[in-house]
PDB file of C-alpha atoms in Angstrom:
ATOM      1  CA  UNK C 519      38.291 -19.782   8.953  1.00  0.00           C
ATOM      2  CA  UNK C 520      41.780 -20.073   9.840  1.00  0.00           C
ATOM      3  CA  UNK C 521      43.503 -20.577  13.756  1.00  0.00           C
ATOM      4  CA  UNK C 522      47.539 -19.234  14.025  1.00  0.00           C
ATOM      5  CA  UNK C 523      48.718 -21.605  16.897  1.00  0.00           C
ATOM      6  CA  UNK C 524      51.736 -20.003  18.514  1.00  0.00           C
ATOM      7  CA  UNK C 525      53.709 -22.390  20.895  1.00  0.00           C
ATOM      8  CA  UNK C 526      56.424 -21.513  23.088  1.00  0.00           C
ATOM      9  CA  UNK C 527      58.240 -24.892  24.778  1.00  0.00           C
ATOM     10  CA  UNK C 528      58.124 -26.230  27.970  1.00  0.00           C
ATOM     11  CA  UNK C 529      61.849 -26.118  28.671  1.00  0.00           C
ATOM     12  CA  UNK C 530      62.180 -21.892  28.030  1.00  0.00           C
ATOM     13  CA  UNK C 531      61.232 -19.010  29.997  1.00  0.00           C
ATOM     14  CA  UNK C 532      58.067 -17.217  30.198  1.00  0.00           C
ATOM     15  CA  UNK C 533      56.493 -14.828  32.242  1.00  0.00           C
ATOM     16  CA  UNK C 534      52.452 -16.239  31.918  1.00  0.00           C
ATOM     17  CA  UNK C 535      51.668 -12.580  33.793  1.00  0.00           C
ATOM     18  CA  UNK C 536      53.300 -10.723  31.405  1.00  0.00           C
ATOM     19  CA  UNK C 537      51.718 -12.652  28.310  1.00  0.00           C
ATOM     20  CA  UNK C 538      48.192 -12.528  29.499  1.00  0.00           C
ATOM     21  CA  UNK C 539      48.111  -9.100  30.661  1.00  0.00           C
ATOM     22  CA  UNK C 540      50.104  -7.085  28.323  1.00  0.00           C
ATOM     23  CA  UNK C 541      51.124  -8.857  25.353  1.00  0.00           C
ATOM     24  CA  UNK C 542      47.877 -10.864  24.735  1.00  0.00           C
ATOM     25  CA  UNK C 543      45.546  -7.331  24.979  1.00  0.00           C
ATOM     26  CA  UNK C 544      48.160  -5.952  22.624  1.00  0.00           C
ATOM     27  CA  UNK C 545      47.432  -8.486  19.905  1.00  0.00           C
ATOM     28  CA  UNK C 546      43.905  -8.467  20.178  1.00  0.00           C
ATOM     29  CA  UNK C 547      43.991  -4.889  19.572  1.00  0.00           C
ATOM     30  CA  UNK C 548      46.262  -5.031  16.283  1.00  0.00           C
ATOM     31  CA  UNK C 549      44.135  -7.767  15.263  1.00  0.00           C
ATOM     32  CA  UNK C 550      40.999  -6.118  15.679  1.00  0.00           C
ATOM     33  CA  UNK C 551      37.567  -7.086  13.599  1.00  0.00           C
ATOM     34  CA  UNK C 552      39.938  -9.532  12.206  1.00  0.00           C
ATOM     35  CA  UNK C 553      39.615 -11.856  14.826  1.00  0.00           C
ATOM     36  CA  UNK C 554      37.013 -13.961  15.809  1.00  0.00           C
ATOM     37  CA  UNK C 555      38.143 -15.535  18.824  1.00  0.00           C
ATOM     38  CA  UNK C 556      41.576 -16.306  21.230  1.00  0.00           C
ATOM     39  CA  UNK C 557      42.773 -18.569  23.618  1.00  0.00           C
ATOM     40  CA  UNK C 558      45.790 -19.218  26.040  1.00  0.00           C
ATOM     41  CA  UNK C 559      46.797 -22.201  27.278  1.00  0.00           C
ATOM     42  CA  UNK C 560      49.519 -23.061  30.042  1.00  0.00           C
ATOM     43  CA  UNK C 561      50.728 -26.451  29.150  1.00  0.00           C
ATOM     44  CA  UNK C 562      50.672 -28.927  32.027  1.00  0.00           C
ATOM     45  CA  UNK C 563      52.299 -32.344  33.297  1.00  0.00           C
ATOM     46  CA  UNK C 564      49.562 -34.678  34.749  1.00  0.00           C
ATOM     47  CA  UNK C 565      52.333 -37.363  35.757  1.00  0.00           C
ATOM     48  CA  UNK C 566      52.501 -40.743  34.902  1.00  0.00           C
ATOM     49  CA  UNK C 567      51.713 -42.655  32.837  1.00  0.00           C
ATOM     50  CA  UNK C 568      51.248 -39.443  31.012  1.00  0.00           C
ATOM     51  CA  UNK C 569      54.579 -37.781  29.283  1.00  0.00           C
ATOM     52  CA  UNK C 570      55.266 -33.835  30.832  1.00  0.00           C
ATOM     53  CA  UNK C 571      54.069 -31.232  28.099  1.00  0.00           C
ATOM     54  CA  UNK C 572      55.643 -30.400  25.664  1.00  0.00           C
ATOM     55  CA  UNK C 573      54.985 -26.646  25.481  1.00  0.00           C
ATOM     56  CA  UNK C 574      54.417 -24.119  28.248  1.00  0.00           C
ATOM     57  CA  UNK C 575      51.831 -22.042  26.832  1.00  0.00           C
ATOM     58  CA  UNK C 576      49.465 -22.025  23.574  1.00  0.00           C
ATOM     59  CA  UNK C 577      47.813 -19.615  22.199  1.00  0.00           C
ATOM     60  CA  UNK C 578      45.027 -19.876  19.406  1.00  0.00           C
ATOM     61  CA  UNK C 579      44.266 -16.994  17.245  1.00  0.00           C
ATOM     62  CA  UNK C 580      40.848 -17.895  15.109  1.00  0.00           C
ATOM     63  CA  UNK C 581      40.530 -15.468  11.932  1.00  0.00           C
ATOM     64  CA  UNK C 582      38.123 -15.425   9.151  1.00  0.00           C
ATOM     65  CA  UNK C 583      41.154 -15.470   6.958  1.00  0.00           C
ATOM     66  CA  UNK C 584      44.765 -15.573   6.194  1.00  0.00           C
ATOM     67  CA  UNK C 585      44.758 -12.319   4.469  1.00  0.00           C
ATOM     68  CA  UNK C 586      42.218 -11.111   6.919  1.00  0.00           C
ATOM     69  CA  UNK C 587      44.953 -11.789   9.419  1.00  0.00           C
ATOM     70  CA  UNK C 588      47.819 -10.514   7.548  1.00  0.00           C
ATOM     71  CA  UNK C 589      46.117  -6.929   6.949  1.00  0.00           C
ATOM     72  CA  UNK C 590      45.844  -6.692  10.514  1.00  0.00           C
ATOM     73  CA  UNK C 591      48.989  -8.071  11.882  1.00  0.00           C
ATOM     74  CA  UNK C 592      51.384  -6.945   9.251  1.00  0.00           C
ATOM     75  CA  UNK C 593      51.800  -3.043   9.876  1.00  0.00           C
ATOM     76  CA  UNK C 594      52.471  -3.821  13.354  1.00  0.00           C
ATOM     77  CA  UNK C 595      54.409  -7.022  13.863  1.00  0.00           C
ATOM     78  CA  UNK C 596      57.387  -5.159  14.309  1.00  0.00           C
ATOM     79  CA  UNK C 597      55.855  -4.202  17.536  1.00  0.00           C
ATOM     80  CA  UNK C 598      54.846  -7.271  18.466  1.00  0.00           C
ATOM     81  CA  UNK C 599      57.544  -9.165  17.916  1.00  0.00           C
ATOM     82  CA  UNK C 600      59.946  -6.659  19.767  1.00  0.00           C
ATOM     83  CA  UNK C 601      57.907  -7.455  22.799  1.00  0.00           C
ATOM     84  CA  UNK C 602      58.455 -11.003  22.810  1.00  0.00           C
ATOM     85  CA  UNK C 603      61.879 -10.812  25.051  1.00  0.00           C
ATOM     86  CA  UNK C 604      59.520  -9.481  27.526  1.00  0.00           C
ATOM     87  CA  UNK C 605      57.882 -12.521  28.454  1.00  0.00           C
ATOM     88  CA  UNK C 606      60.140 -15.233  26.322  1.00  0.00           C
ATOM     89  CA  UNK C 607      63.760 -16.104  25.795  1.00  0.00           C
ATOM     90  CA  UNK C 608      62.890 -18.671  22.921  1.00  0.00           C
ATOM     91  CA  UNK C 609      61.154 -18.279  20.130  1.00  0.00           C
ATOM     92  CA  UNK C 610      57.798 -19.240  19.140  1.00  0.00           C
ATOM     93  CA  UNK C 611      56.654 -22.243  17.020  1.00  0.00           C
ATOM     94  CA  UNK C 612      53.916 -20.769  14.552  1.00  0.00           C
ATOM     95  CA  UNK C 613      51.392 -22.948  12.779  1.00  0.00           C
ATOM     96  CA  UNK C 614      48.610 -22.057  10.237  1.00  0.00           C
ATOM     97  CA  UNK C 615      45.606 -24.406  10.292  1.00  0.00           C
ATOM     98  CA  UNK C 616      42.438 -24.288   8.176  1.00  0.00           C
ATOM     99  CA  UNK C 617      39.631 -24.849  10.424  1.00  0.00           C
ATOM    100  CA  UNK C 618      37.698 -27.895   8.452  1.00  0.00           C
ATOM    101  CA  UNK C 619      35.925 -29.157  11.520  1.00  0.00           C
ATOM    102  CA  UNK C 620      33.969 -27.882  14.300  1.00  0.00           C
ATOM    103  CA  UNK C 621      31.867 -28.768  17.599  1.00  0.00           C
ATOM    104  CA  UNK C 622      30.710 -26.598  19.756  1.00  0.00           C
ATOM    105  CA  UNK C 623      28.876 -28.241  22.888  1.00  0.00           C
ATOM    106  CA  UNK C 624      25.491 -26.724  24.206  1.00  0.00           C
ATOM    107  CA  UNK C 625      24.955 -28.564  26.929  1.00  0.00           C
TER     108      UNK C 625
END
């Protein structure tokens, strides 16, 4: 299993609306059977003694695969990328993680 962390910064602008309502459905769709799960976060600043965060929103893309990924994204990241400057003025950070640990409360 693989998770695609996509992090925009703190100190940009983003519309969370637009990101959660429009852009996020559209990935999930492109993505399809390909993914197993998503998340968004909205970064936040606690206060002291804690430092403010870093980046404004994260989301988590889990995928049974890189290629699994790729086959999905690839004949449509044109489109997703174009809609970035809808909701962003920076760009993302993009890291690919191998998922080598798990836990998964049930109580």
């Amino acid at each position: 299993m693989i998770k695609v962390t996509i992090l925009y910064p703190a100190n940009s602008a983003f519309d969370h609306e637009y990101y959660e309502t429009v852009h996020i459905p559209m990935a999930i769709g492109i993505l399809g059977a390909a993914l197993k799960s998503v998340t968004v976060e909205r970064g936040i600043s606690p206060g002291a003694p804690w430092p403010p965060a870093t980046y404004s929103t994260i989301c988590s893309f889990i995928c049974e695969s890189r290629e699994a990924y790729e086959r999905a994204l690839f004949p449509q990241a044109q489109r997703l990328q174009a809609d970035v400057a809808n909701f962003s003025d920076t760009p993302a950070v993009i890291q690919f993680s191998e998922i080598s640990l798990e836990h998964v409360s049930t109580g």
